[in-house]
Short mmCIF file of C-alpha atoms in Angstrom, two decimals:
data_model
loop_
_atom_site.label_atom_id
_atom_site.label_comp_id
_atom_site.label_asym_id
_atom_site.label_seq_id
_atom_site.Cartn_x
_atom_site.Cartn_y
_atom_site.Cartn_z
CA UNK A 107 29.59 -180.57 -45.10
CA UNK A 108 29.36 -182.69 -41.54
CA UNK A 109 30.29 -180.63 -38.52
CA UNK A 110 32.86 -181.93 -36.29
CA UNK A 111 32.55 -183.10 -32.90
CA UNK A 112 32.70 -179.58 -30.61
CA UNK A 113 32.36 -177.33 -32.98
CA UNK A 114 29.42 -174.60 -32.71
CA UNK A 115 26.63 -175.20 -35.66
CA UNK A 116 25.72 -172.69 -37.89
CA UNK A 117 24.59 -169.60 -35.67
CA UNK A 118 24.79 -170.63 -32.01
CA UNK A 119 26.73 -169.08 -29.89
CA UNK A 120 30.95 -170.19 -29.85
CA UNK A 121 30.25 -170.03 -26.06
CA UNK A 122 33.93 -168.73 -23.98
CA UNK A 123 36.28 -167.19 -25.50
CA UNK A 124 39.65 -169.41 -25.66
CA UNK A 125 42.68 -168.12 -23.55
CA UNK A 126 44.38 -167.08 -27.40
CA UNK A 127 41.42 -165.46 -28.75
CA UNK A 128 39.99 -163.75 -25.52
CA UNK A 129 39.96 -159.64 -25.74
CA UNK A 130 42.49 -157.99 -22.87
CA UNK A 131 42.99 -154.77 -24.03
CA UNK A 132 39.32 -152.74 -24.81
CA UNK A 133 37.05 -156.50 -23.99
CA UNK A 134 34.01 -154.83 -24.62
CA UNK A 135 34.99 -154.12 -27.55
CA UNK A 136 34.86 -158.12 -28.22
CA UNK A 137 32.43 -160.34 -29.27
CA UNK A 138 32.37 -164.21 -29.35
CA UNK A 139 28.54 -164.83 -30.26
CA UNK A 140 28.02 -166.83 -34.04
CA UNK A 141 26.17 -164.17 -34.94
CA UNK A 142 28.65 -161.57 -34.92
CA UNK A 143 30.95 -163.71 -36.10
CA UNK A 144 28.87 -164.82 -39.21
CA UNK A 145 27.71 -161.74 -40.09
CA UNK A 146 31.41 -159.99 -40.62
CA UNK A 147 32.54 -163.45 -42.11
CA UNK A 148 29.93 -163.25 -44.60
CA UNK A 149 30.47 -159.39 -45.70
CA UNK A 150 34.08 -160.36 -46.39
CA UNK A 151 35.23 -161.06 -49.71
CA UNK A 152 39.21 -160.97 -49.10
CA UNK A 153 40.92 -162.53 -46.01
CA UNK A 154 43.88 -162.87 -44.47
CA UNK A 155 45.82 -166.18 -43.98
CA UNK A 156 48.78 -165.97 -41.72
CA UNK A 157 50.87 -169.29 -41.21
CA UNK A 158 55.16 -169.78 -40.75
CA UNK A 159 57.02 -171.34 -43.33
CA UNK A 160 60.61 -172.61 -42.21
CA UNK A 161 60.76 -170.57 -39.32
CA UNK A 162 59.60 -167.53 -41.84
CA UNK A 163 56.17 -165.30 -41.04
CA UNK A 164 53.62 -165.31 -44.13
CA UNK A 165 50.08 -163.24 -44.13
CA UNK A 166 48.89 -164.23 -47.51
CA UNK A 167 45.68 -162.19 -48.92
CA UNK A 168 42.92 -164.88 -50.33
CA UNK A 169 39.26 -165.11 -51.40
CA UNK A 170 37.32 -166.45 -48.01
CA UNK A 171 33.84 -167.36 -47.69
CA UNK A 172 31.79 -169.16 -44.88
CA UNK A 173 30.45 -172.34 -45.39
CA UNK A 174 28.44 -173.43 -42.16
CA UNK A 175 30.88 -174.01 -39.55
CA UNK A 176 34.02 -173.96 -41.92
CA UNK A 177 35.93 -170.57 -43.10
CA UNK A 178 37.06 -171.69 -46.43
CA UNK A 179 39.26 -170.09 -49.07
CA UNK A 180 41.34 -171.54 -52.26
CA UNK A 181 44.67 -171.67 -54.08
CA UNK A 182 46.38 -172.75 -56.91
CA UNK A 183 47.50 -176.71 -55.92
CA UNK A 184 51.18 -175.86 -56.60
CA UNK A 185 51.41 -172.94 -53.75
CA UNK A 186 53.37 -173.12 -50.95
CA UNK A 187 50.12 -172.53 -49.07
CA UNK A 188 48.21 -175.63 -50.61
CA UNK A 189 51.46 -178.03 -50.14
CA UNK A 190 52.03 -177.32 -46.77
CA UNK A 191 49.00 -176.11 -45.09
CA UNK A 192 47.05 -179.48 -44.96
CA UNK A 193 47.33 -180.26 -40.48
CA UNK A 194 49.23 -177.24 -40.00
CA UNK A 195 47.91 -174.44 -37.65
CA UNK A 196 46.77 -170.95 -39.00
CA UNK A 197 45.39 -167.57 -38.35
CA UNK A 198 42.64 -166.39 -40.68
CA UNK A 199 41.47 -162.35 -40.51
CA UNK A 200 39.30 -160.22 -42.24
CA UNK A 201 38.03 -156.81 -41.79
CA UNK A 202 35.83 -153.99 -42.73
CA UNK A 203 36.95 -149.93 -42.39
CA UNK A 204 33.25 -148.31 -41.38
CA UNK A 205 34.29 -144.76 -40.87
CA UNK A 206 37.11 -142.68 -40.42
CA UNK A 207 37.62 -141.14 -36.95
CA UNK A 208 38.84 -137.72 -37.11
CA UNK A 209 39.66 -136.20 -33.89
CA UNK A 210 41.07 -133.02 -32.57
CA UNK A 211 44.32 -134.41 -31.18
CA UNK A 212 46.50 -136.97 -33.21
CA UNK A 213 46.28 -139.47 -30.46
CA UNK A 214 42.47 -139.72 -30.26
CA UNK A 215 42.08 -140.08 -34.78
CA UNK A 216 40.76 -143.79 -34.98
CA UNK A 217 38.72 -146.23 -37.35
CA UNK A 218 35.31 -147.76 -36.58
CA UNK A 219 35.78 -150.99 -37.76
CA UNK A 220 34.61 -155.07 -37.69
CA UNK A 221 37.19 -157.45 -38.25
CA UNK A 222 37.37 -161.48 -37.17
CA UNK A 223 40.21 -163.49 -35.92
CA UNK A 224 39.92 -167.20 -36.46
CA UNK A 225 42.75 -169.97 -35.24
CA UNK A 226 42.76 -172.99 -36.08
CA UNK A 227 44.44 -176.14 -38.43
CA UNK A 228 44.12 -175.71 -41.99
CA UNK A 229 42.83 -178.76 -43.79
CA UNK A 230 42.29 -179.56 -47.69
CA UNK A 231 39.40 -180.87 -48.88
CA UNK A 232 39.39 -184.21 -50.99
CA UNK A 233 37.08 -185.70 -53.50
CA UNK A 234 35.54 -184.10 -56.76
CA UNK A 235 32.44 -183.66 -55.30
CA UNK A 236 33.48 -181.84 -52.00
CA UNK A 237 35.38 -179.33 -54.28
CA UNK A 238 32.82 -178.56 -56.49
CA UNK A 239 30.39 -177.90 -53.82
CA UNK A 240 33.13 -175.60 -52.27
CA UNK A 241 33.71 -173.50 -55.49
CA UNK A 242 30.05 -173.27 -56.02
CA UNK A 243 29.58 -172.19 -52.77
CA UNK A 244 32.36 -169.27 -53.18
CA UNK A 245 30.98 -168.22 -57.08
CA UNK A 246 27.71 -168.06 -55.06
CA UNK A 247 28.52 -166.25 -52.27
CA UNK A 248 30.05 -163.47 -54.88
CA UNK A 249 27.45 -163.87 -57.24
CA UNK A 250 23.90 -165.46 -56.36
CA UNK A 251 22.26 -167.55 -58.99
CA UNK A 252 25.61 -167.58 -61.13
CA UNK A 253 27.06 -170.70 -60.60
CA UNK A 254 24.35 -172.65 -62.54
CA UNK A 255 25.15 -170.69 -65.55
CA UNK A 256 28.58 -171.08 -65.70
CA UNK A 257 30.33 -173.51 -68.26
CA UNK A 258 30.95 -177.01 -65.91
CA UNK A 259 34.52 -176.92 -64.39
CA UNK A 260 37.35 -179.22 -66.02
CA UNK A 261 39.26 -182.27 -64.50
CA UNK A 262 41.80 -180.10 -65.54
CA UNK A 263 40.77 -177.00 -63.44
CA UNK A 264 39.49 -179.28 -60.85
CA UNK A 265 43.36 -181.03 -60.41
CA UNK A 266 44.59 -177.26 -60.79
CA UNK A 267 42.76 -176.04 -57.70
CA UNK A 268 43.02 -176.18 -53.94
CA UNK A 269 40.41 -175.57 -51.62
CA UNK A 270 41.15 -175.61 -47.72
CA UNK A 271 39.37 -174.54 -44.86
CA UNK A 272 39.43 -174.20 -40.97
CA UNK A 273 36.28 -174.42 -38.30
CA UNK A 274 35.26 -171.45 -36.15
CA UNK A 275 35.39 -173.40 -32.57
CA UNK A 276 38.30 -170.84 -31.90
CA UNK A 277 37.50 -167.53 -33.48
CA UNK A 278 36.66 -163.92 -31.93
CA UNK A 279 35.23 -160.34 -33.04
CA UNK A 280 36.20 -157.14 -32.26
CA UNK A 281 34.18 -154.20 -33.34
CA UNK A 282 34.48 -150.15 -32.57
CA UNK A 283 31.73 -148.48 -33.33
CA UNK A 284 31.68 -145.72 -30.88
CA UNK A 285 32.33 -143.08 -33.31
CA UNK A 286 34.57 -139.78 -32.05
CA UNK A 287 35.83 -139.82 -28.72
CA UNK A 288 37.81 -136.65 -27.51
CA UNK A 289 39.43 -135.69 -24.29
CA UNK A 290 37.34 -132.56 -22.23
CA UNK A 291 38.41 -129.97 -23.69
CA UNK A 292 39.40 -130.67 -27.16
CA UNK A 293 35.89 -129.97 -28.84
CA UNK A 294 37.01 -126.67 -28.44
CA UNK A 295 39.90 -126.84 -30.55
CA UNK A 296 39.42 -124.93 -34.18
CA UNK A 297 40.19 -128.22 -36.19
CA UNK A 298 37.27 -130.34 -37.65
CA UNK A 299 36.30 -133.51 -35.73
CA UNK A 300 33.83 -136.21 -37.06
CA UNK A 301 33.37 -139.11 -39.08
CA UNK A 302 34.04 -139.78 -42.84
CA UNK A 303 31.56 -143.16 -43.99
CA UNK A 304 33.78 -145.47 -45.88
CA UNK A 305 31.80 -147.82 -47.79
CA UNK A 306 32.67 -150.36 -50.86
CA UNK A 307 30.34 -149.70 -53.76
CA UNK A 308 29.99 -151.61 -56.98
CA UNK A 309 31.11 -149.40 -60.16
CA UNK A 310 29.53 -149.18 -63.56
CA UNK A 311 30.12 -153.05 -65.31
CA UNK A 312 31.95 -153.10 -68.54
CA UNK A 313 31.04 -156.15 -70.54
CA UNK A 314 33.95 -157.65 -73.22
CA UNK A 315 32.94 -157.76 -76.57
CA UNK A 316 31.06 -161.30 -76.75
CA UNK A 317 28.43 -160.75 -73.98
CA UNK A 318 24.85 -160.45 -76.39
CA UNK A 319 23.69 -157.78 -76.92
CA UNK A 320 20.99 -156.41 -74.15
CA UNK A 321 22.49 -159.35 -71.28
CA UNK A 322 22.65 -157.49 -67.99
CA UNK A 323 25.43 -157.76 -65.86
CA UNK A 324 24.86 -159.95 -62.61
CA UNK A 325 24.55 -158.68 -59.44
CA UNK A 326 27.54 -158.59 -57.09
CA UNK A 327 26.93 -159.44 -53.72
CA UNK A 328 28.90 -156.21 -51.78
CA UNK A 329 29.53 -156.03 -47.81
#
């Protein structure tokens, strides 16, 4: 996929933040290098798209991956999201829950977290060829090595199937990571304070009943 004049390649730095995606409240707590960026992109598996429709809010939950400079995700070509979204501007999110923050107050109980704001204008991708290499790239980024496996995709699918996508000139990260924070004095408080891990883990595969016998289950890429 070409990279458009302006836009950060693959991995350097997005440089300033932009007046809209710039951290005010906790900045430190913001981050507006690629690599940040990439890396939390790439752990993500669902995303959030947020866009207005007739004056009406929408956040719609999709399947995101990274491709390069482009945050991509797909949708069924008769969506609201896939007939209107082409030139119209967007806000993408994802993020990951690291730990649970328990502290010994109400106020001070908290998440360590990662998450990724990305604005932009949403654009659909055109041409057989440019879609397939999209899909393959999301089937890949779930599953690596699968895609060449796979039966080949329809017309029929193909015409059935929307893929659209915005660059990461404009995007920021915002990470906590600092763990339990109390006010002096609380630690003394009788009530447990800490940290619960919270971590997505891949459960036992349960093949339908044509998979051949002794075919093992591919592996799932997890955050």
């Amino acid at each position: 996929m070409s990279v458009e004049a302006g836009t950060p390649r693959d991995g350097e730095p997005a440089g300033s933040p932009s007046d809209r995606t710039r951290l005010r409240r906790k900045p430190k707590r913001g981050h507006y290098d690629r690599a940040t960026i990439d890396a939390i992109l790439d752990a993500a598996i669902v995303g959030y798209v947020g866009w207005v429709r007739a004056g009406q809010p929408y956040v719609t939950p999709v399947n995101v991956w990274r491709a390069g400079d482009r945050l991509l995700w797909h949708a069924s070509v008769a969506s609201g999201m896939a007939l209107e979204l082409d030139g119209q501007p967007v806000c993408v999110t994802v993020s990951h829950v690291d730990s649970l923050v328990l502290a010994r107050s109400a106020t001070n109980h908290s998440l360590d977290y990662r998450s990724v704001m990305a604005l932009g204008t949403a654009h659909r991708l055109a041409g057989d060829a440019e879609i397939d290499a999209a899909l393959e790239g999301l089937v890949e980024s779930l599953f690596p090595g699968r895609w060449a496996g796979l039966r080949p995709m329809t017309d029929a699918e193909r015409r059935a199937t929307a893929v659209l996508w915005i660059d990461l000139s404009e995007a920021s990260a915002k990470v906590r990571d600092s763990g339990l924070i109390e006010d002096p004095g609380d630690e003394t408080w009788p009530a447990w304070g800490g940290v619960i891990p919270v971590r997505l883990v891949r459960g036992e595969p349960e093949p339908d009943a044509f998979v051949p016998e002794g075919m093992p289950a591919p592996e799932a890429r997890l955050p």
